[in-house]
């Protein structure tokens, strides 16, 4: 845990020096629906999931910190250990988004995505985590 905190502090300082703003994060992510957003019958990775990474995640996950969440790489990188198809409960990606124990909370320890978005990720994983 100590190491994780250190890494976060280092990365945060890096972000600060590069003038990436934390304050622009939650506003454009929280859609205010308070959860329960409609989940498409078939969740599309490219239309529904991949765009989620752009706002808050790619800032840190652009290659050197796995998973690589840049558009061209995110699917392969996520399926390489962070997503268990059909098993969101064992998928580090989903667990980190809901701030479960034993994983690193994403996007930050103090910021959690609304259920409308974490449910979308959950549905995509439990539908087989397809590259659709
Ligand atoms: C402030 C920088 C930062 C942001 C923003 C960030 N991450 Fe991370 N993330 C990290 C670092 C550093 C690690 C690796 C060290 C660790 O596990 O804490 C990591 C690890 C992870 C892991 C692996 C967790 C584990 O326990 O192994 C996942 C999955 C992840 N990030 C997904 C995301 C997603 C999705 C977002 C956007 C919602 C996001 N991250 C936003 C810095 C960040």
PDB file of C-alpha atoms and ligand atoms in Angstrom:
ATOM      1  CA  UNK A   1       0.000   0.000   0.000  1.00  0.00           C
ATOM      2  CA  UNK A   2       2.853   2.313   0.882  1.00  0.00           C
ATOM      3  CA  UNK A   3       4.406   1.751  -2.529  1.00  0.00           C
ATOM      4  CA  UNK A   4       1.136   2.334  -4.266  1.00  0.00           C
ATOM      5  CA  UNK A   5       0.770   5.649  -2.474  1.00  0.00           C
ATOM      6  CA  UNK A   6       4.311   6.631  -3.408  1.00  0.00           C
ATOM      7  CA  UNK A   7       3.657   5.804  -7.045  1.00  0.00           C
ATOM      8  CA  UNK A   8       0.473   7.812  -6.972  1.00  0.00           C
ATOM      9  CA  UNK A   9       2.207  10.791  -5.468  1.00  0.00           C
ATOM     10  CA  UNK A  10       4.964  10.580  -8.065  1.00  0.00           C
ATOM     11  CA  UNK A  11       2.516  10.249 -10.920  1.00  0.00           C
ATOM     12  CA  UNK A  12       0.414  13.073  -9.532  1.00  0.00           C
ATOM     13  CA  UNK A  13       3.457  15.314  -9.375  1.00  0.00           C
ATOM     14  CA  UNK A  14       4.254  14.349 -12.937  1.00  0.00           C
ATOM     15  CA  UNK A  15       0.768  15.287 -13.999  1.00  0.00           C
ATOM     16  CA  UNK A  16       1.010  18.559 -12.162  1.00  0.00           C
ATOM     17  CA  UNK A  17       4.311  19.467 -13.788  1.00  0.00           C
ATOM     18  CA  UNK A  18       2.867  18.654 -17.184  1.00  0.00           C
ATOM     19  CA  UNK A  19      -0.137  20.807 -16.301  1.00  0.00           C
ATOM     20  CA  UNK A  20      -2.740  18.141 -16.703  1.00  0.00           C
ATOM     21  CA  UNK A  21      -5.645  19.125 -14.531  1.00  0.00           C
ATOM     22  CA  UNK A  22      -7.299  16.888 -12.018  1.00  0.00           C
ATOM     23  CA  UNK A  23     -10.138  19.358 -11.611  1.00  0.00           C
ATOM     24  CA  UNK A  24     -11.395  18.737 -15.107  1.00  0.00           C
ATOM     25  CA  UNK A  25     -11.998  15.090 -14.221  1.00  0.00           C
ATOM     26  CA  UNK A  26     -15.211  14.430 -12.345  1.00  0.00           C
ATOM     27  CA  UNK A  27     -17.387  17.054 -13.965  1.00  0.00           C
ATOM     28  CA  UNK A  28     -17.423  15.671 -17.463  1.00  0.00           C
ATOM     29  CA  UNK A  29     -17.498  12.065 -16.288  1.00  0.00           C
ATOM     30  CA  UNK A  30     -20.381  12.096 -13.822  1.00  0.00           C
ATOM     31  CA  UNK A  31     -23.482  12.225 -15.960  1.00  0.00           C
ATOM     32  CA  UNK A  32     -25.592  13.002 -12.911  1.00  0.00           C
ATOM     33  CA  UNK A  33     -27.860  10.066 -13.523  1.00  0.00           C
ATOM     34  CA  UNK A  34     -26.888   8.641 -10.154  1.00  0.00           C
ATOM     35  CA  UNK A  35     -26.495   5.217 -11.651  1.00  0.00           C
ATOM     36  CA  UNK A  36     -28.935   2.934 -13.308  1.00  0.00           C
ATOM     37  CA  UNK A  37     -28.168   4.328 -16.747  1.00  0.00           C
ATOM     38  CA  UNK A  38     -29.488   2.242 -19.577  1.00  0.00           C
ATOM     39  CA  UNK A  39     -27.197  -0.622 -20.474  1.00  0.00           C
ATOM     40  CA  UNK A  40     -27.385  -1.541 -24.149  1.00  0.00           C
ATOM     41  CA  UNK A  41     -28.388  -5.129 -24.781  1.00  0.00           C
ATOM     42  CA  UNK A  42     -25.091  -5.574 -26.553  1.00  0.00           C
ATOM     43  CA  UNK A  43     -22.388  -3.340 -25.153  1.00  0.00           C
ATOM     44  CA  UNK A  44     -19.923  -2.293 -27.831  1.00  0.00           C
ATOM     45  CA  UNK A  45     -16.295  -1.974 -26.843  1.00  0.00           C
ATOM     46  CA  UNK A  46     -15.485   0.649 -29.436  1.00  0.00           C
ATOM     47  CA  UNK A  47     -18.645   2.744 -28.982  1.00  0.00           C
ATOM     48  CA  UNK A  48     -19.475   2.372 -25.303  1.00  0.00           C
ATOM     49  CA  UNK A  49     -16.320   1.388 -23.442  1.00  0.00           C
ATOM     50  CA  UNK A  50     -13.228   2.690 -25.209  1.00  0.00           C
ATOM     51  CA  UNK A  51     -14.395   6.347 -25.090  1.00  0.00           C
ATOM     52  CA  UNK A  52     -14.580   6.094 -21.297  1.00  0.00           C
ATOM     53  CA  UNK A  53     -10.796   5.894 -21.031  1.00  0.00           C
ATOM     54  CA  UNK A  54     -10.165   9.192 -22.789  1.00  0.00           C
ATOM     55  CA  UNK A  55     -11.292  11.553 -20.050  1.00  0.00           C
ATOM     56  CA  UNK A  56      -9.458  10.339 -16.995  1.00  0.00           C
ATOM     57  CA  UNK A  57      -7.421   7.276 -17.696  1.00  0.00           C
ATOM     58  CA  UNK A  58      -5.210   7.863 -20.715  1.00  0.00           C
ATOM     59  CA  UNK A  59      -3.535  10.750 -18.903  1.00  0.00           C
ATOM     60  CA  UNK A  60      -1.672   8.173 -16.819  1.00  0.00           C
ATOM     61  CA  UNK A  61      -2.125   4.992 -18.840  1.00  0.00           C
ATOM     62  CA  UNK A  62      -0.426   5.938 -22.080  1.00  0.00           C
ATOM     63  CA  UNK A  63       2.029   3.118 -22.412  1.00  0.00           C
ATOM     64  CA  UNK A  64       4.387   3.006 -19.487  1.00  0.00           C
ATOM     65  CA  UNK A  65       1.754   2.219 -16.839  1.00  0.00           C
ATOM     66  CA  UNK A  66      -0.221  -0.923 -17.693  1.00  0.00           C
ATOM     67  CA  UNK A  67      -2.937  -1.280 -18.813  1.00  0.00           C
ATOM     68  CA  UNK A  68      -2.171   0.827 -21.886  1.00  0.00           C
ATOM     69  CA  UNK A  69      -5.489   2.623 -22.426  1.00  0.00           C
ATOM     70  CA  UNK A  70      -4.700   4.460 -25.653  1.00  0.00           C
ATOM     71  CA  UNK A  71      -7.384   3.698 -28.242  1.00  0.00           C
ATOM     72  CA  UNK A  72      -5.236   1.513 -30.484  1.00  0.00           C
ATOM     73  CA  UNK A  73      -3.881  -0.565 -27.614  1.00  0.00           C
ATOM     74  CA  UNK A  74      -6.519  -0.612 -24.912  1.00  0.00           C
ATOM     75  CA  UNK A  75      -8.416  -3.762 -25.882  1.00  0.00           C
ATOM     76  CA  UNK A  76      -5.355  -6.010 -26.126  1.00  0.00           C
ATOM     77  CA  UNK A  77      -3.811  -4.512 -23.041  1.00  0.00           C
ATOM     78  CA  UNK A  78      -6.955  -4.964 -20.946  1.00  0.00           C
ATOM     79  CA  UNK A  79      -7.421  -8.567 -22.040  1.00  0.00           C
ATOM     80  CA  UNK A  80      -3.845  -9.179 -21.020  1.00  0.00           C
ATOM     81  CA  UNK A  81      -4.565  -9.738 -17.340  1.00  0.00           C
ATOM     82  CA  UNK A  82      -7.003  -6.982 -16.387  1.00  0.00           C
ATOM     83  CA  UNK A  83     -10.236  -8.438 -17.770  1.00  0.00           C
ATOM     84  CA  UNK A  84     -11.551 -11.986 -17.354  1.00  0.00           C
ATOM     85  CA  UNK A  85     -14.256 -12.393 -20.014  1.00  0.00           C
ATOM     86  CA  UNK A  86     -17.646 -13.297 -18.468  1.00  0.00           C
ATOM     87  CA  UNK A  87     -16.268 -12.772 -14.977  1.00  0.00           C
ATOM     88  CA  UNK A  88     -16.363  -9.137 -13.880  1.00  0.00           C
ATOM     89  CA  UNK A  89     -15.941 -10.220 -10.256  1.00  0.00           C
ATOM     90  CA  UNK A  90     -12.447 -11.457 -11.099  1.00  0.00           C
ATOM     91  CA  UNK A  91     -11.540  -8.634 -13.455  1.00  0.00           C
ATOM     92  CA  UNK A  92      -9.013  -6.216 -11.999  1.00  0.00           C
ATOM     93  CA  UNK A  93     -10.335  -3.509 -14.311  1.00  0.00           C
ATOM     94  CA  UNK A  94     -13.835  -3.652 -12.857  1.00  0.00           C
ATOM     95  CA  UNK A  95     -12.610  -4.177  -9.286  1.00  0.00           C
ATOM     96  CA  UNK A  96     -10.356  -1.142  -9.507  1.00  0.00           C
ATOM     97  CA  UNK A  97     -13.233   1.013 -10.797  1.00  0.00           C
ATOM     98  CA  UNK A  98     -15.491   0.046  -7.879  1.00  0.00           C
ATOM     99  CA  UNK A  99     -12.589   0.471  -5.421  1.00  0.00           C
ATOM    100  CA  UNK A 100     -12.659  -3.136  -4.259  1.00  0.00           C
ATOM    101  CA  UNK A 101     -10.137  -4.436  -1.742  1.00  0.00           C
ATOM    102  CA  UNK A 102      -6.734  -5.674  -2.918  1.00  0.00           C
ATOM    103  CA  UNK A 103      -6.656  -3.672  -6.136  1.00  0.00           C
ATOM    104  CA  UNK A 104      -5.569  -0.106  -6.752  1.00  0.00           C
ATOM    105  CA  UNK A 105      -8.556   2.270  -6.799  1.00  0.00           C
ATOM    106  CA  UNK A 106      -9.012   4.011 -10.152  1.00  0.00           C
ATOM    107  CA  UNK A 107      -9.059   6.700 -11.422  1.00  0.00           C
ATOM    108  CA  UNK A 108      -7.825   7.993  -8.045  1.00  0.00           C
ATOM    109  CA  UNK A 109      -8.340   6.940  -4.438  1.00  0.00           C
ATOM    110  CA  UNK A 110     -10.729   9.886  -3.993  1.00  0.00           C
ATOM    111  CA  UNK A 111     -12.569   9.681  -7.291  1.00  0.00           C
ATOM    112  CA  UNK A 112     -14.981   6.923  -8.159  1.00  0.00           C
ATOM    113  CA  UNK A 113     -16.984   6.684 -11.338  1.00  0.00           C
ATOM    114  CA  UNK A 114     -20.785   6.705 -11.073  1.00  0.00           C
ATOM    115  CA  UNK A 115     -22.524   3.339 -11.182  1.00  0.00           C
ATOM    116  CA  UNK A 116     -23.898   4.185 -14.621  1.00  0.00           C
ATOM    117  CA  UNK A 117     -20.369   3.852 -15.978  1.00  0.00           C
ATOM    118  CA  UNK A 118     -19.033   1.027 -13.840  1.00  0.00           C
ATOM    119  CA  UNK A 119     -22.186  -0.965 -14.667  1.00  0.00           C
ATOM    120  CA  UNK A 120     -21.473  -0.471 -18.346  1.00  0.00           C
ATOM    121  CA  UNK A 121     -17.973  -1.871 -17.932  1.00  0.00           C
ATOM    122  CA  UNK A 122     -19.369  -4.749 -15.856  1.00  0.00           C
ATOM    123  CA  UNK A 123     -21.943  -5.561 -18.535  1.00  0.00           C
ATOM    124  CA  UNK A 124     -19.329  -5.518 -21.282  1.00  0.00           C
ATOM    125  CA  UNK A 125     -17.119  -7.938 -19.339  1.00  0.00           C
ATOM    126  CA  UNK A 126     -20.008 -10.252 -18.437  1.00  0.00           C
ATOM    127  CA  UNK A 127     -21.132 -10.297 -22.059  1.00  0.00           C
ATOM    128  CA  UNK A 128     -17.794 -11.827 -22.965  1.00  0.00           C
ATOM    129  CA  UNK A 129     -15.541  -8.754 -23.249  1.00  0.00           C
ATOM    130  CA  UNK A 130     -15.672  -8.824 -27.011  1.00  0.00           C
ATOM    131  CA  UNK A 131     -13.725  -6.562 -29.325  1.00  0.00           C
ATOM    132  CA  UNK A 132     -16.960  -5.353 -30.891  1.00  0.00           C
TER     133      UNK A 132
HETATM  134  C1  LIG B   1      -3.079   9.612 -11.567  1.00  0.00           C
HETATM  135  C2  LIG B   1      -2.686   8.603 -12.544  1.00  0.00           C
HETATM  136  C3  LIG B   1      -3.700   7.524 -12.870  1.00  0.00           C
HETATM  137  C4  LIG B   1      -4.974   7.694 -13.336  1.00  0.00           C
HETATM  138  C5  LIG B   1      -5.720   8.990 -13.598  1.00  0.00           C
HETATM  139  C6  LIG B   1      -5.485   6.365 -13.572  1.00  0.00           C
HETATM  140  N1  LIG B   1      -4.561   5.441 -13.233  1.00  0.00           N
HETATM  141 FE1  LIG B   1      -4.803   3.416 -13.292  1.00  0.00          FE
HETATM  142  N2  LIG B   1      -2.979   3.173 -12.449  1.00  0.00           N
HETATM  143  C7  LIG B   1      -2.061   4.166 -12.192  1.00  0.00           C
HETATM  144  C8  LIG B   1      -0.840   3.582 -11.684  1.00  0.00           C
HETATM  145  C9  LIG B   1       0.423   4.339 -11.305  1.00  0.00           C
HETATM  146  C10 LIG B   1      -1.051   2.186 -11.640  1.00  0.00           C
HETATM  147  C11 LIG B   1      -0.068   1.088 -11.250  1.00  0.00           C
HETATM  148  C12 LIG B   1       0.251   1.088  -9.824  1.00  0.00           C
HETATM  149  C13 LIG B   1      -0.920   0.729  -9.011  1.00  0.00           C
HETATM  150  O1  LIG B   1      -1.458  -0.386  -9.182  1.00  0.00           O
HETATM  151  O2  LIG B   1      -1.351   1.578  -8.234  1.00  0.00           O
HETATM  152  C14 LIG B   1      -2.416   1.965 -12.112  1.00  0.00           C
HETATM  153  C15 LIG B   1      -3.005   0.732 -12.178  1.00  0.00           C
HETATM  154  C16 LIG B   1      -4.220   0.487 -12.811  1.00  0.00           C
HETATM  155  C17 LIG B   1      -4.823  -0.809 -12.942  1.00  0.00           C
HETATM  156  C18 LIG B   1      -4.281  -2.084 -12.333  1.00  0.00           C
HETATM  157  C19 LIG B   1      -4.733  -2.087 -10.863  1.00  0.00           C
HETATM  158  C20 LIG B   1      -4.174  -3.193 -10.044  1.00  0.00           C
HETATM  159  O3  LIG B   1      -4.546  -3.275  -8.851  1.00  0.00           O
HETATM  160  O4  LIG B   1      -3.366  -3.977 -10.563  1.00  0.00           O
HETATM  161  C21 LIG B   1      -5.964  -0.647 -13.678  1.00  0.00           C
HETATM  162  C22 LIG B   1      -6.942  -1.721 -14.116  1.00  0.00           C
HETATM  163  C23 LIG B   1      -6.088   0.752 -13.960  1.00  0.00           C
HETATM  164  N3  LIG B   1      -5.016   1.421 -13.416  1.00  0.00           N
HETATM  165  C24 LIG B   1      -7.108   1.318 -14.686  1.00  0.00           C
HETATM  166  C25 LIG B   1      -7.357   2.681 -14.736  1.00  0.00           C
HETATM  167  C26 LIG B   1      -8.537   3.261 -15.311  1.00  0.00           C
HETATM  168  C27 LIG B   1      -9.641   2.473 -16.004  1.00  0.00           C
HETATM  169  C28 LIG B   1      -8.460   4.598 -15.130  1.00  0.00           C
HETATM  170  C29 LIG B   1      -9.485   5.648 -15.481  1.00  0.00           C
HETATM  171  C30 LIG B   1     -10.751   5.488 -14.781  1.00  0.00           C
HETATM  172  C31 LIG B   1      -7.202   4.863 -14.443  1.00  0.00           C
HETATM  173  N4  LIG B   1      -6.563   3.673 -14.228  1.00  0.00           N
HETATM  174  C32 LIG B   1      -6.736   6.115 -14.094  1.00  0.00           C
HETATM  175  C33 LIG B   1      -2.253   5.515 -12.381  1.00  0.00           C
HETATM  176  C34 LIG B   1      -3.443   6.093 -12.799  1.00  0.00           C
END
